[in-house]
Amino acid sequence: KEGGLHADMFDKTTPDLQTARSQLQRMVESYGASMGQTASGVVQLETKLVATIAGTQVEGTPDYVAGNRLMDLKTGHSKQHMLQIGAYALLLDANNVAIDYAEIHRVPRSPNKTHPPVTIENIDVVTAKLQATKTIQRFHQAITLFSESGNKDDIAENPNSSLCQKRYCSAWGTSFCTL
């Protein structure tokens, strides 16, 4: 551990805590400069939301919401985040906040002193909410089936999930999960 952090948090781009602090400072400066006045109407900032969606309790913490616009910051490698944005939009709907626009703001980590520019990816909110609803319905069906049968095979393993790690999943490394 370094500074209360796990060593597995560091990688080639961010090898230690000092580098992480320096990168974070540059990322904040880069993001602030690129956003200008955009963030001035922030309604919610890192606000935890909870709602029952398709029969399942869903929780999420969007980075920020300004008016009818949802914005989520990403610092890692380029991935599609349609499901996450859809779940946030559904949670906001359930909490009486209508979202018409959603964006992924990529603020990449960089080992360089000159920070790469922030990029913004627009997300189709309707498609994202549809994908999230279908996924939540599948989870609900699997949980219901498992509750009735007790058969662990009724719950699909997902080794591609970033949550499929010892620190996030209590089933990881047990006889319940064979991954």
JSON list of C-alpha atoms in Angstrom, two decimals:
[
{"chain": "A", "resi": 1, "resn": "LYS", "atom": "CA", "xyz": [0.00, 0.00, 0.00]},
{"chain": "A", "resi": 2, "resn": "GLU", "atom": "CA", "xyz": [1.08, 3.55, -0.72]},
{"chain": "A", "resi": 3, "resn": "GLY", "atom": "CA", "xyz": [-0.69, 6.42, 1.03]},
{"chain": "A", "resi": 4, "resn": "GLY", "atom": "CA", "xyz": [-3.56, 4.06, 1.94]},
{"chain": "A", "resi": 5, "resn": "LEU", "atom": "CA", "xyz": [-3.95, 3.00, -1.70]},
{"chain": "A", "resi": 6, "resn": "HIS", "atom": "CA", "xyz": [-3.48, -0.47, -3.15]},
{"chain": "A", "resi": 7, "resn": "ALA", "atom": "CA", "xyz": [-0.45, -1.04, -5.35]},
{"chain": "A", "resi": 8, "resn": "ASP", "atom": "CA", "xyz": [-2.70, -2.54, -8.06]},
{"chain": "A", "resi": 9, "resn": "MET", "atom": "CA", "xyz": [-4.20, 0.90, -8.58]},
{"chain": "A", "resi": 10, "resn": "PHE", "atom": "CA", "xyz": [-1.01, 2.00, -10.33]},
{"chain": "A", "resi": 11, "resn": "ASP", "atom": "CA", "xyz": [0.04, 1.14, -13.87]},
{"chain": "A", "resi": 12, "resn": "LYS", "atom": "CA", "xyz": [2.48, 2.18, -16.60]},
{"chain": "A", "resi": 13, "resn": "THR", "atom": "CA", "xyz": [0.72, 5.53, -17.13]},
{"chain": "A", "resi": 14, "resn": "THR", "atom": "CA", "xyz": [0.42, 6.23, -13.39]},
{"chain": "A", "resi": 15, "resn": "PRO", "atom": "CA", "xyz": [3.20, 4.31, -11.63]},
{"chain": "A", "resi": 16, "resn": "ASP", "atom": "CA", "xyz": [2.95, 5.92, -8.17]},
{"chain": "A", "resi": 17, "resn": "LEU", "atom": "CA", "xyz": [1.04, 8.32, -5.91]},
{"chain": "A", "resi": 18, "resn": "GLN", "atom": "CA", "xyz": [3.20, 11.36, -6.72]},
{"chain": "A", "resi": 19, "resn": "THR", "atom": "CA", "xyz": [2.60, 10.87, -10.45]},
{"chain": "A", "resi": 20, "resn": "ALA", "atom": "CA", "xyz": [-1.13, 10.38, -9.80]},
{"chain": "A", "resi": 21, "resn": "ARG", "atom": "CA", "xyz": [-1.34, 13.68, -7.93]},
{"chain": "A", "resi": 22, "resn": "SER", "atom": "CA", "xyz": [0.54, 15.51, -10.67]},
{"chain": "A", "resi": 23, "resn": "GLN", "atom": "CA", "xyz": [-1.64, 13.96, -13.40]},
{"chain": "A", "resi": 24, "resn": "LEU", "atom": "CA", "xyz": [-4.81, 14.79, -11.48]},
{"chain": "A", "resi": 25, "resn": "GLN", "atom": "CA", "xyz": [-3.78, 18.44, -11.21]},
{"chain": "A", "resi": 26, "resn": "ARG", "atom": "CA", "xyz": [-3.13, 18.63, -14.98]},
{"chain": "A", "resi": 27, "resn": "MET", "atom": "CA", "xyz": [-6.40, 16.80, -15.72]},
{"chain": "A", "resi": 28, "resn": "VAL", "atom": "CA", "xyz": [-8.42, 19.24, -13.58]},
{"chain": "A", "resi": 29, "resn": "GLU", "atom": "CA", "xyz": [-6.73, 22.22, -15.25]},
{"chain": "A", "resi": 30, "resn": "SER", "atom": "CA", "xyz": [-7.27, 20.75, -18.73]},
{"chain": "A", "resi": 31, "resn": "TYR", "atom": "CA", "xyz": [-10.89, 19.92, -18.06]},
{"chain": "A", "resi": 32, "resn": "GLY", "atom": "CA", "xyz": [-11.66, 23.27, -16.47]},
{"chain": "A", "resi": 33, "resn": "ALA", "atom": "CA", "xyz": [-10.10, 25.12, -19.40]},
{"chain": "A", "resi": 34, "resn": "SER", "atom": "CA", "xyz": [-12.05, 23.06, -21.95]},
{"chain": "A", "resi": 35, "resn": "MET", "atom": "CA", "xyz": [-15.39, 23.46, -20.18]},
{"chain": "A", "resi": 36, "resn": "GLY", "atom": "CA", "xyz": [-15.29, 27.22, -19.74]},
{"chain": "A", "resi": 37, "resn": "GLN", "atom": "CA", "xyz": [-18.81, 28.33, -18.76]},
{"chain": "A", "resi": 38, "resn": "THR", "atom": "CA", "xyz": [-20.44, 24.97, -19.50]},
{"chain": "A", "resi": 39, "resn": "ALA", "atom": "CA", "xyz": [-20.51, 23.75, -15.91]},
{"chain": "A", "resi": 40, "resn": "SER", "atom": "CA", "xyz": [-22.01, 26.96, -14.47]},
{"chain": "A", "resi": 41, "resn": "GLY", "atom": "CA", "xyz": [-25.58, 25.58, -14.28]},
{"chain": "A", "resi": 42, "resn": "VAL", "atom": "CA", "xyz": [-24.74, 22.40, -12.34]},
{"chain": "A", "resi": 43, "resn": "VAL", "atom": "CA", "xyz": [-27.84, 21.06, -10.64]},
{"chain": "A", "resi": 44, "resn": "GLN", "atom": "CA", "xyz": [-26.35, 17.88, -9.24]},
{"chain": "A", "resi": 45, "resn": "LEU", "atom": "CA", "xyz": [-22.72, 17.00, -8.68]},
{"chain": "A", "resi": 46, "resn": "GLU", "atom": "CA", "xyz": [-21.82, 13.40, -7.70]},
{"chain": "A", "resi": 47, "resn": "THR", "atom": "CA", "xyz": [-25.30, 12.88, -6.24]},
{"chain": "A", "resi": 48, "resn": "LYS", "atom": "CA", "xyz": [-26.21, 9.28, -5.38]},
{"chain": "A", "resi": 49, "resn": "LEU", "atom": "CA", "xyz": [-29.56, 8.28, -6.89]},
{"chain": "A", "resi": 50, "resn": "VAL", "atom": "CA", "xyz": [-31.71, 5.27, -6.00]},
{"chain": "A", "resi": 51, "resn": "ALA", "atom": "CA", "xyz": [-34.88, 4.01, -7.72]},
{"chain": "A", "resi": 52, "resn": "THR", "atom": "CA", "xyz": [-36.74, 0.82, -8.50]},
{"chain": "A", "resi": 53, "resn": "ILE", "atom": "CA", "xyz": [-36.48, 0.18, -12.23]},
{"chain": "A", "resi": 54, "resn": "ALA", "atom": "CA", "xyz": [-38.05, -2.87, -13.90]},
{"chain": "A", "resi": 55, "resn": "GLY", "atom": "CA", "xyz": [-38.59, -4.41, -10.45]},
{"chain": "A", "resi": 56, "resn": "THR", "atom": "CA", "xyz": [-34.97, -4.02, -9.33]},
{"chain": "A", "resi": 57, "resn": "GLN", "atom": "CA", "xyz": [-33.40, -1.47, -7.01]},
{"chain": "A", "resi": 58, "resn": "VAL", "atom": "CA", "xyz": [-30.81, 0.45, -9.01]},
{"chain": "A", "resi": 59, "resn": "GLU", "atom": "CA", "xyz": [-28.24, 2.87, -7.60]},
{"chain": "A", "resi": 60, "resn": "GLY", "atom": "CA", "xyz": [-25.88, 5.21, -9.38]},
{"chain": "A", "resi": 61, "resn": "THR", "atom": "CA", "xyz": [-23.88, 8.38, -8.97]},
{"chain": "A", "resi": 62, "resn": "PRO", "atom": "CA", "xyz": [-23.69, 10.50, -12.14]},
{"chain": "A", "resi": 63, "resn": "ASP", "atom": "CA", "xyz": [-20.74, 12.87, -12.21]},
{"chain": "A", "resi": 64, "resn": "TYR", "atom": "CA", "xyz": [-22.87, 15.91, -12.91]},
{"chain": "A", "resi": 65, "resn": "VAL", "atom": "CA", "xyz": [-26.14, 17.12, -14.32]},
{"chain": "A", "resi": 66, "resn": "ALA", "atom": "CA", "xyz": [-26.70, 20.63, -15.67]},
{"chain": "A", "resi": 67, "resn": "GLY", "atom": "CA", "xyz": [-30.30, 21.35, -16.59]},
{"chain": "A", "resi": 68, "resn": "ASN", "atom": "CA", "xyz": [-31.41, 18.61, -19.00]},
{"chain": "A", "resi": 69, "resn": "ARG", "atom": "CA", "xyz": [-27.83, 17.48, -19.70]},
{"chain": "A", "resi": 70, "resn": "LEU", "atom": "CA", "xyz": [-26.01, 14.53, -18.12]},
{"chain": "A", "resi": 71, "resn": "MET", "atom": "CA", "xyz": [-22.22, 14.52, -18.22]},
{"chain": "A", "resi": 72, "resn": "ASP", "atom": "CA", "xyz": [-19.97, 11.69, -17.12]},
{"chain": "A", "resi": 73, "resn": "LEU", "atom": "CA", "xyz": [-16.20, 12.00, -16.85]},
{"chain": "A", "resi": 74, "resn": "LYS", "atom": "CA", "xyz": [-13.90, 9.17, -17.90]},
{"chain": "A", "resi": 75, "resn": "THR", "atom": "CA", "xyz": [-10.17, 9.06, -17.32]},
{"chain": "A", "resi": 76, "resn": "GLY", "atom": "CA", "xyz": [-9.38, 5.57, -18.63]},
{"chain": "A", "resi": 77, "resn": "HIS", "atom": "CA", "xyz": [-9.18, 3.89, -21.98]},
{"chain": "A", "resi": 78, "resn": "SER", "atom": "CA", "xyz": [-11.87, 4.41, -24.58]},
{"chain": "A", "resi": 79, "resn": "LYS", "atom": "CA", "xyz": [-14.88, 2.17, -23.93]},
{"chain": "A", "resi": 80, "resn": "GLN", "atom": "CA", "xyz": [-18.57, 2.35, -24.67]},
{"chain": "A", "resi": 81, "resn": "HIS", "atom": "CA", "xyz": [-20.60, 3.44, -21.65]},
{"chain": "A", "resi": 82, "resn": "MET", "atom": "CA", "xyz": [-24.10, 3.26, -23.11]},
{"chain": "A", "resi": 83, "resn": "LEU", "atom": "CA", "xyz": [-25.48, 1.04, -20.32]},
{"chain": "A", "resi": 84, "resn": "GLN", "atom": "CA", "xyz": [-24.10, 3.26, -17.55]},
{"chain": "A", "resi": 85, "resn": "ILE", "atom": "CA", "xyz": [-25.44, 6.46, -19.16]},
{"chain": "A", "resi": 86, "resn": "GLY", "atom": "CA", "xyz": [-28.81, 4.76, -19.74]},
{"chain": "A", "resi": 87, "resn": "ALA", "atom": "CA", "xyz": [-29.03, 3.68, -16.10]},
{"chain": "A", "resi": 88, "resn": "TYR", "atom": "CA", "xyz": [-28.17, 7.22, -14.94]},
{"chain": "A", "resi": 89, "resn": "ALA", "atom": "CA", "xyz": [-30.85, 8.67, -17.26]},
{"chain": "A", "resi": 90, "resn": "LEU", "atom": "CA", "xyz": [-33.43, 6.19, -15.92]},
{"chain": "A", "resi": 91, "resn": "LEU", "atom": "CA", "xyz": [-32.46, 7.05, -12.33]},
{"chain": "A", "resi": 92, "resn": "LEU", "atom": "CA", "xyz": [-32.76, 10.76, -13.09]},
{"chain": "A", "resi": 93, "resn": "ASP", "atom": "CA", "xyz": [-36.18, 10.20, -14.72]},
{"chain": "A", "resi": 94, "resn": "ALA", "atom": "CA", "xyz": [-37.32, 8.33, -11.61]},
{"chain": "A", "resi": 95, "resn": "ASN", "atom": "CA", "xyz": [-36.13, 11.28, -9.52]},
{"chain": "A", "resi": 96, "resn": "ASN", "atom": "CA", "xyz": [-38.04, 13.81, -11.68]},
{"chain": "A", "resi": 97, "resn": "VAL", "atom": "CA", "xyz": [-35.06, 15.11, -13.66]},
{"chain": "A", "resi": 98, "resn": "ALA", "atom": "CA", "xyz": [-35.62, 14.85, -17.41]},
{"chain": "A", "resi": 99, "resn": "ILE", "atom": "CA", "xyz": [-32.45, 14.29, -19.44]},
{"chain": "A", "resi": 100, "resn": "ASP", "atom": "CA", "xyz": [-32.40, 15.16, -23.15]},
{"chain": "A", "resi": 101, "resn": "TYR", "atom": "CA", "xyz": [-28.64, 15.15, -23.70]},
{"chain": "A", "resi": 102, "resn": "ALA", "atom": "CA", "xyz": [-25.86, 12.93, -22.40]},
{"chain": "A", "resi": 103, "resn": "GLU", "atom": "CA", "xyz": [-22.14, 13.18, -22.92]},
{"chain": "A", "resi": 104, "resn": "ILE", "atom": "CA", "xyz": [-19.00, 11.29, -22.00]},
{"chain": "A", "resi": 105, "resn": "HIS", "atom": "CA", "xyz": [-16.19, 13.72, -21.26]},
{"chain": "A", "resi": 106, "resn": "ARG", "atom": "CA", "xyz": [-12.88, 11.95, -21.66]},
{"chain": "A", "resi": 107, "resn": "VAL", "atom": "CA", "xyz": [-10.10, 13.47, -19.57]},
{"chain": "A", "resi": 108, "resn": "PRO", "atom": "CA", "xyz": [-7.29, 10.97, -20.20]},
{"chain": "A", "resi": 109, "resn": "ARG", "atom": "CA", "xyz": [-4.45, 10.31, -17.83]},
{"chain": "A", "resi": 110, "resn": "SER", "atom": "CA", "xyz": [-1.10, 11.11, -19.35]},
{"chain": "A", "resi": 111, "resn": "PRO", "atom": "CA", "xyz": [2.51, 10.68, -18.24]},
{"chain": "A", "resi": 112, "resn": "ASN", "atom": "CA", "xyz": [3.39, 13.80, -20.28]},
{"chain": "A", "resi": 113, "resn": "LYS", "atom": "CA", "xyz": [3.65, 17.34, -18.91]},
{"chain": "A", "resi": 114, "resn": "THR", "atom": "CA", "xyz": [1.47, 18.59, -21.77]},
{"chain": "A", "resi": 115, "resn": "HIS", "atom": "CA", "xyz": [-1.97, 17.16, -21.21]},
{"chain": "A", "resi": 116, "resn": "PRO", "atom": "CA", "xyz": [-4.00, 15.77, -24.12]},
{"chain": "A", "resi": 117, "resn": "PRO", "atom": "CA", "xyz": [-7.22, 17.64, -24.92]},
{"chain": "A", "resi": 118, "resn": "VAL", "atom": "CA", "xyz": [-10.56, 16.66, -23.45]},
{"chain": "A", "resi": 119, "resn": "THR", "atom": "CA", "xyz": [-12.86, 14.94, -25.93]},
{"chain": "A", "resi": 120, "resn": "ILE", "atom": "CA", "xyz": [-16.64, 14.82, -25.72]},
{"chain": "A", "resi": 121, "resn": "GLU", "atom": "CA", "xyz": [-18.76, 11.94, -26.99]},
{"chain": "A", "resi": 122, "resn": "ASN", "atom": "CA", "xyz": [-22.50, 12.51, -27.41]},
{"chain": "A", "resi": 123, "resn": "ILE", "atom": "CA", "xyz": [-24.69, 9.61, -26.29]},
{"chain": "A", "resi": 124, "resn": "ASP", "atom": "CA", "xyz": [-28.20, 8.95, -27.66]},
{"chain": "A", "resi": 125, "resn": "VAL", "atom": "CA", "xyz": [-30.26, 9.08, -24.46]},
{"chain": "A", "resi": 126, "resn": "VAL", "atom": "CA", "xyz": [-33.26, 7.16, -25.86]},
{"chain": "A", "resi": 127, "resn": "THR", "atom": "CA", "xyz": [-31.08, 4.27, -27.06]},
{"chain": "A", "resi": 128, "resn": "ALA", "atom": "CA", "xyz": [-29.07, 4.27, -23.82]},
{"chain": "A", "resi": 129, "resn": "LYS", "atom": "CA", "xyz": [-32.23, 4.11, -21.69]},
{"chain": "A", "resi": 130, "resn": "LEU", "atom": "CA", "xyz": [-33.63, 1.28, -23.82]},
{"chain": "A", "resi": 131, "resn": "GLN", "atom": "CA", "xyz": [-30.41, -0.73, -23.49]},
{"chain": "A", "resi": 132, "resn": "ALA", "atom": "CA", "xyz": [-30.29, -0.11, -19.73]},
{"chain": "A", "resi": 133, "resn": "THR", "atom": "CA", "xyz": [-33.96, -1.10, -19.28]},
{"chain": "A", "resi": 134, "resn": "LYS", "atom": "CA", "xyz": [-33.44, -4.38, -21.16]},
{"chain": "A", "resi": 135, "resn": "THR", "atom": "CA", "xyz": [-30.31, -5.18, -19.16]},
{"chain": "A", "resi": 136, "resn": "ILE", "atom": "CA", "xyz": [-32.00, -4.41, -15.83]},
{"chain": "A", "resi": 137, "resn": "GLN", "atom": "CA", "xyz": [-34.96, -6.61, -16.87]},
{"chain": "A", "resi": 138, "resn": "ARG", "atom": "CA", "xyz": [-32.53, -9.48, -17.63]},
{"chain": "A", "resi": 139, "resn": "PHE", "atom": "CA", "xyz": [-30.86, -9.02, -14.23]},
{"chain": "A", "resi": 140, "resn": "HIS", "atom": "CA", "xyz": [-34.26, -9.02, -12.53]},
{"chain": "A", "resi": 141, "resn": "GLN", "atom": "CA", "xyz": [-35.26, -12.23, -14.33]},
{"chain": "A", "resi": 142, "resn": "ALA", "atom": "CA", "xyz": [-31.97, -13.94, -13.41]},
{"chain": "A", "resi": 143, "resn": "ILE", "atom": "CA", "xyz": [-32.22, -12.87, -9.76]},
{"chain": "A", "resi": 144, "resn": "THR", "atom": "CA", "xyz": [-35.82, -14.07, -9.58]},
{"chain": "A", "resi": 145, "resn": "LEU", "atom": "CA", "xyz": [-34.92, -17.40, -11.16]},
{"chain": "A", "resi": 146, "resn": "PHE", "atom": "CA", "xyz": [-31.93, -17.86, -8.82]},
{"chain": "A", "resi": 147, "resn": "SER", "atom": "CA", "xyz": [-34.07, -16.96, -5.79]},
{"chain": "A", "resi": 148, "resn": "GLU", "atom": "CA", "xyz": [-36.55, -19.65, -6.75]},
{"chain": "A", "resi": 149, "resn": "SER", "atom": "CA", "xyz": [-34.09, -22.39, -7.81]},
{"chain": "A", "resi": 150, "resn": "GLY", "atom": "CA", "xyz": [-30.94, -21.72, -5.80]},
{"chain": "A", "resi": 151, "resn": "ASN", "atom": "CA", "xyz": [-29.00, -22.82, -8.89]},
{"chain": "A", "resi": 152, "resn": "LYS", "atom": "CA", "xyz": [-25.90, -20.66, -9.31]},
{"chain": "A", "resi": 153, "resn": "ASP", "atom": "CA", "xyz": [-25.94, -21.29, -13.08]},
{"chain": "A", "resi": 154, "resn": "ASP", "atom": "CA", "xyz": [-29.04, -19.09, -13.26]},
{"chain": "A", "resi": 155, "resn": "ILE", "atom": "CA", "xyz": [-26.73, -16.08, -12.73]},
{"chain": "A", "resi": 156, "resn": "ALA", "atom": "CA", "xyz": [-24.40, -15.45, -15.66]},
{"chain": "A", "resi": 157, "resn": "GLU", "atom": "CA", "xyz": [-20.76, -14.72, -14.86]},
{"chain": "A", "resi": 158, "resn": "ASN", "atom": "CA", "xyz": [-19.30, -11.67, -16.54]},
{"chain": "A", "resi": 159, "resn": "PRO", "atom": "CA", "xyz": [-15.50, -11.74, -16.61]},
{"chain": "A", "resi": 160, "resn": "ASN", "atom": "CA", "xyz": [-15.48, -8.65, -18.85]},
{"chain": "A", "resi": 161, "resn": "SER", "atom": "CA", "xyz": [-16.98, -6.51, -16.10]},
{"chain": "A", "resi": 162, "resn": "SER", "atom": "CA", "xyz": [-14.64, -4.14, -14.29]},
{"chain": "A", "resi": 163, "resn": "LEU", "atom": "CA", "xyz": [-16.41, -5.31, -11.13]},
{"chain": "A", "resi": 164, "resn": "CYS", "atom": "CA", "xyz": [-15.21, -8.90, -11.65]},
{"chain": "A", "resi": 165, "resn": "GLN", "atom": "CA", "xyz": [-12.41, -8.49, -9.12]},
{"chain": "A", "resi": 166, "resn": "LYS", "atom": "CA", "xyz": [-11.76, -9.64, -5.58]},
{"chain": "A", "resi": 167, "resn": "ARG", "atom": "CA", "xyz": [-12.15, -6.15, -4.15]},
{"chain": "A", "resi": 168, "resn": "TYR", "atom": "CA", "xyz": [-15.63, -5.69, -5.67]},
{"chain": "A", "resi": 169, "resn": "CYS", "atom": "CA", "xyz": [-17.30, -9.12, -5.69]},
{"chain": "A", "resi": 170, "resn": "SER", "atom": "CA", "xyz": [-17.87, -11.27, -2.63]},
{"chain": "A", "resi": 171, "resn": "ALA", "atom": "CA", "xyz": [-18.29, -14.36, -4.86]},
{"chain": "A", "resi": 172, "resn": "TRP", "atom": "CA", "xyz": [-14.87, -13.88, -6.52]},
{"chain": "A", "resi": 173, "resn": "GLY", "atom": "CA", "xyz": [-12.55, -16.80, -5.82]},
{"chain": "A", "resi": 174, "resn": "THR", "atom": "CA", "xyz": [-15.23, -18.88, -4.10]},
{"chain": "A", "resi": 175, "resn": "SER", "atom": "CA", "xyz": [-16.84, -22.12, -5.26]},
{"chain": "A", "resi": 176, "resn": "PHE", "atom": "CA", "xyz": [-19.86, -20.04, -6.30]},
{"chain": "A", "resi": 177, "resn": "CYS", "atom": "CA", "xyz": [-17.86, -18.35, -9.08]},
{"chain": "A", "resi": 178, "resn": "THR", "atom": "CA", "xyz": [-15.53, -20.42, -11.25]},
{"chain": "A", "resi": 179, "resn": "LEU", "atom": "CA", "xyz": [-13.76, -17.46, -12.92]}
]
